[in-house]
Amino acid sequence: MTTNSDSGKSYHRECTGEALETAKAHGSPKDITMFGSCFCPFVQRVWIALEFLGIDYKVYEVDPYSKPADLLEVSAKGLVPALRLETYDPPRAISESTVILEFLEDLAAMTTQRTLLPPGINPYARTLVRLQADHVNRTLVPAFYRYIQAQNEESQIRGGKEFVQAIDGLVKLFQRAQREGDIHCGLWSEGGTLSLADVMVAPWIFRATNVLVHYRGFQLPEGTQFRSYVERLLSFPAFKRTCSTEQLYIDSYERYAFNRPNTSQVANAINSGAALP
């Protein structure tokens, strides 16, 4: 049970730390403009992919809760992330983090030749990575929000167990990929490189090490292989370049930790038992 009290802190509106330096380095007009907010893990997914795949872009930080007109032009729900493709006249747009990741993977295949998936000649290996990514979206991400939004001791204990089970499910999928001879196991394998599943899960693993520690006293599961994976994941250059200082996340997630009304569309979906938007 958390012993912290709600201090009424609001969310941050500008990156800090390494993320701020990266945003400054990507402040001039490019063919792709990424609409994002500094605290959003769905944005961080896309940002990591842009950095790793070597696709040039401009960062445009917005306040998604104020629903500025230019955000609504590229995202009908007013959600981030969204991409504005400036090469079209008029510009075109893509929203939803998983769809954007697919677009970036396809774009990189034609330009930078970098990839988050195994080679196309190994469709089974690619499927295994996509299964890992699907588990993150369907199971691990909702479990994170149920845990951080739980308000009584019983539901927090249950939420913590559910989140650990979701992590364990991902680990089993990583182990399956190794066991079945996947040649591209991402950062789970020592010496591996970033995979789609790594990009999908990294923002929530990171927030587990600061937000969940602070508000729920959470500790990541033990195990040498898992802890080594987390160390490789959180120290990977493309990931680190998208990270603000930990205090930004602790401040910005206080709203979730005390389940304030109308914190976000994600929080509302968790409270109502609906699918995440």
XYZ file of C-alpha atoms in Angstrom:
277
model
C 0.000 0.000 0.000
C 1.432 3.366 -0.952
C 2.199 5.758 1.896
C 2.634 8.814 -0.320
C -0.027 11.509 -0.422
C -1.356 13.362 -3.435
C 0.476 16.675 -3.620
C -1.482 17.863 -6.639
C 1.451 17.876 -9.022
C 0.685 18.275 -12.694
C 2.328 16.618 -15.663
C 5.425 18.111 -17.250
C 5.166 19.779 -20.629
C 8.803 19.727 -21.729
C 11.491 17.066 -21.795
C 14.446 17.141 -19.443
C 17.829 15.415 -19.381
C 18.989 13.468 -22.428
C 15.542 13.653 -24.026
C 15.714 17.443 -24.004
C 19.079 17.380 -25.742
C 17.708 14.978 -28.354
C 14.633 17.142 -28.882
C 16.804 20.228 -29.375
C 18.901 18.348 -31.923
C 15.704 17.550 -33.839
C 14.049 20.942 -33.766
C 14.396 21.975 -37.398
C 11.902 21.119 -40.162
C 12.167 17.617 -41.625
C 10.079 15.346 -43.829
C 8.546 13.803 -40.691
C 7.253 15.716 -37.669
C 6.643 13.678 -34.507
C 3.933 15.085 -32.256
C 4.672 13.972 -28.709
C 4.622 14.707 -25.018
C 7.525 14.162 -22.676
C 5.861 11.797 -20.198
C 3.981 9.551 -22.633
C 5.306 5.980 -23.007
C 3.476 5.484 -26.300
C 5.387 8.466 -27.693
C 8.633 7.091 -26.332
C 8.119 3.883 -28.323
C 8.038 5.810 -31.574
C 10.905 8.058 -30.535
C 13.158 5.074 -29.757
C 12.348 3.566 -33.159
C 13.119 6.813 -34.988
C 16.458 7.025 -33.230
C 17.396 3.400 -33.816
C 16.217 3.184 -37.414
C 18.100 6.345 -38.314
C 15.097 8.134 -39.806
C 15.351 11.903 -39.692
C 12.529 13.748 -37.955
C 11.475 16.867 -36.082
C 10.220 16.739 -32.494
C 7.125 18.822 -31.790
C 6.135 18.739 -28.132
C 2.465 19.416 -27.471
C 0.152 19.365 -24.478
C -2.237 16.568 -25.473
C -4.723 17.520 -22.768
C -5.255 21.000 -24.218
C -6.013 19.442 -27.645
C -4.330 22.104 -29.818
C -5.735 22.439 -33.319
C -2.597 21.219 -35.066
C -2.643 18.021 -32.991
C -6.298 17.377 -33.846
C -5.402 17.740 -37.516
C -3.059 14.745 -37.298
C -4.855 12.747 -34.570
C -8.640 12.817 -34.507
C -8.702 11.653 -30.871
C -6.147 14.242 -29.865
C -3.764 11.496 -28.753
C -0.008 11.298 -29.110
C 2.095 10.056 -30.765
C 1.250 11.184 -34.259
C 3.356 11.772 -37.339
C 2.852 14.508 -39.896
C 4.340 13.596 -43.272
C 5.504 16.886 -44.710
C 6.424 15.621 -48.180
C 2.768 15.439 -49.181
C 0.774 18.490 -50.257
C -1.183 18.907 -48.105
C 0.698 16.979 -45.381
C -0.672 13.582 -44.392
C -0.786 12.031 -40.934
C -0.440 8.738 -39.076
C -1.473 8.057 -35.481
C -1.446 5.090 -33.055
C 1.967 3.986 -31.836
C 1.874 0.409 -33.146
C 0.752 1.534 -36.607
C 3.465 4.192 -36.653
C 6.067 1.571 -35.751
C 4.979 -0.559 -38.722
C 5.247 2.475 -40.994
C 8.735 3.314 -39.716
C 9.875 -0.288 -40.188
C 8.671 -0.200 -43.805
C 10.219 3.219 -44.400
C 13.575 2.132 -42.991
C 13.577 -0.913 -45.266
C 13.556 1.475 -48.240
C 15.974 4.042 -46.835
C 18.322 3.338 -43.917
C 18.201 -0.483 -44.236
C 17.875 -0.831 -40.460
C 15.245 -3.080 -38.911
C 13.546 -4.083 -35.679
C 12.624 -7.503 -37.059
C 14.466 -10.611 -38.228
C 15.152 -10.901 -41.976
C 12.183 -11.409 -44.261
C 13.541 -14.814 -45.273
C 12.722 -16.018 -41.737
C 8.978 -15.398 -41.366
C 8.679 -17.663 -38.317
C 11.299 -15.645 -36.435
C 9.475 -12.439 -37.343
C 6.246 -13.959 -36.039
C 7.864 -14.796 -32.703
C 8.925 -11.173 -32.253
C 5.437 -9.987 -33.165
C 3.969 -12.374 -30.568
C 6.219 -10.781 -27.957
C 5.075 -7.322 -29.008
C 1.430 -8.411 -28.956
C 1.815 -9.687 -25.389
C 3.209 -6.327 -24.328
C 0.211 -4.504 -25.799
C -2.519 -6.882 -24.713
C -1.278 -7.886 -21.276
C 1.684 -5.999 -19.843
C 0.627 -2.422 -20.612
C -2.927 -2.753 -19.192
C -1.489 -4.517 -16.124
C 0.855 -1.576 -15.507
C -2.047 0.885 -15.480
C -4.290 -1.284 -13.321
C -1.446 -1.498 -10.818
C -0.572 2.199 -10.701
C -4.250 3.211 -10.522
C -5.185 0.728 -7.756
C -6.195 2.619 -4.625
C -6.562 0.108 -1.795
C -4.124 -2.402 -0.378
C -5.898 -5.472 -1.723
C -6.120 -4.163 -5.280
C -2.517 -2.935 -5.189
C -1.267 -6.349 -4.091
C -3.346 -7.968 -6.824
C -2.125 -5.404 -9.361
C 1.504 -5.998 -8.462
C 1.104 -9.742 -8.909
C -0.633 -9.269 -12.248
C 2.147 -7.013 -13.501
C 4.813 -9.522 -12.457
C 2.871 -12.274 -14.219
C 2.770 -10.144 -17.366
C 6.543 -9.701 -17.215
C 6.948 -13.434 -16.681
C 4.788 -14.093 -19.728
C 7.074 -11.914 -21.823
C 10.143 -13.690 -20.483
C 8.632 -17.038 -21.490
C 8.119 -15.721 -25.030
C 11.744 -14.565 -25.151
C 12.851 -17.991 -23.960
C 10.638 -19.673 -26.553
C 12.327 -17.647 -29.290
C 15.743 -18.751 -28.054
C 14.662 -22.349 -27.707
C 13.184 -22.524 -31.176
C 16.269 -21.113 -32.815
C 15.198 -17.529 -33.434
C 18.195 -15.751 -34.922
C 16.988 -12.366 -33.717
C 16.072 -12.415 -30.030
C 16.632 -8.700 -29.484
C 18.353 -7.503 -26.350
C 17.225 -10.599 -24.454
C 20.243 -12.289 -26.024
C 23.635 -11.032 -24.960
C 25.170 -9.391 -27.997
C 21.745 -8.900 -29.598
C 20.369 -5.642 -30.881
C 17.089 -3.794 -30.449
C 13.900 -5.581 -31.520
C 10.295 -4.513 -32.004
C 9.368 -6.161 -28.690
C 12.147 -4.272 -26.894
C 10.853 -0.974 -28.264
C 7.297 -1.857 -27.270
C 8.107 -2.742 -23.654
C 11.018 -0.437 -22.776
C 8.981 2.625 -21.695
C 6.992 0.582 -19.163
C 9.977 -1.326 -17.797
C 11.669 2.041 -17.309
C 8.644 3.489 -15.507
C 8.522 0.390 -13.331
C 11.991 1.344 -12.053
C 10.966 4.846 -11.004
C 7.193 5.479 -11.005
C 6.201 2.080 -9.593
C 9.105 2.078 -7.157
C 8.109 5.508 -5.861
C 4.349 5.041 -5.622
C 3.993 1.292 -5.042
C 7.330 0.158 -3.602
C 7.623 -2.194 -6.567
C 10.685 -4.260 -7.301
C 11.323 -5.918 -10.639
C 11.481 -9.731 -10.619
C 14.764 -11.382 -9.700
C 16.715 -13.618 -12.034
C 20.126 -13.072 -13.553
C 18.969 -13.307 -17.164
C 16.034 -10.935 -16.685
C 18.070 -8.379 -14.740
C 20.774 -8.513 -17.426
C 18.109 -7.919 -20.053
C 16.778 -4.882 -18.192
C 20.290 -3.481 -17.868
C 20.935 -3.885 -21.603
C 17.521 -2.421 -22.455
C 17.757 0.674 -20.261
C 21.352 1.397 -21.250
C 20.786 1.006 -24.992
C 21.796 4.314 -26.659
C 18.631 4.834 -28.719
C 16.541 4.312 -25.584
C 18.644 6.539 -23.329
C 18.471 9.420 -25.798
C 14.672 9.514 -25.332
C 14.666 9.548 -21.525
C 13.979 12.545 -19.336
C 15.135 12.715 -15.723
C 13.292 10.343 -13.413
C 11.635 13.150 -11.440
C 9.687 14.169 -14.545
C 7.981 10.766 -14.614
C 7.391 10.660 -10.859
C 5.722 14.074 -11.000
C 3.727 13.358 -14.144
C 2.385 9.999 -12.913
C 1.114 11.259 -9.574
C -2.243 11.718 -11.318
C -2.342 7.998 -12.095
C -1.051 6.905 -8.679
C -3.992 8.609 -6.977
C -6.403 7.889 -9.818
C -7.562 11.460 -10.177
C -10.762 11.786 -12.249
C -10.239 12.235 -15.986
C -6.485 11.789 -15.776
C -6.365 10.527 -19.364
C -8.265 8.454 -21.888
C -6.067 5.501 -20.903
C -6.875 5.948 -17.203
C -10.586 6.263 -17.948
C -10.487 3.056 -19.989
C -8.820 1.176 -17.126
C -11.383 2.469 -14.637
C -14.281 1.448 -16.859
C -12.835 -1.910 -17.862
C -12.720 -0.893 -21.519
C -9.943 -1.540 -24.001
C -7.151 1.013 -24.101
C -7.687 3.752 -26.698
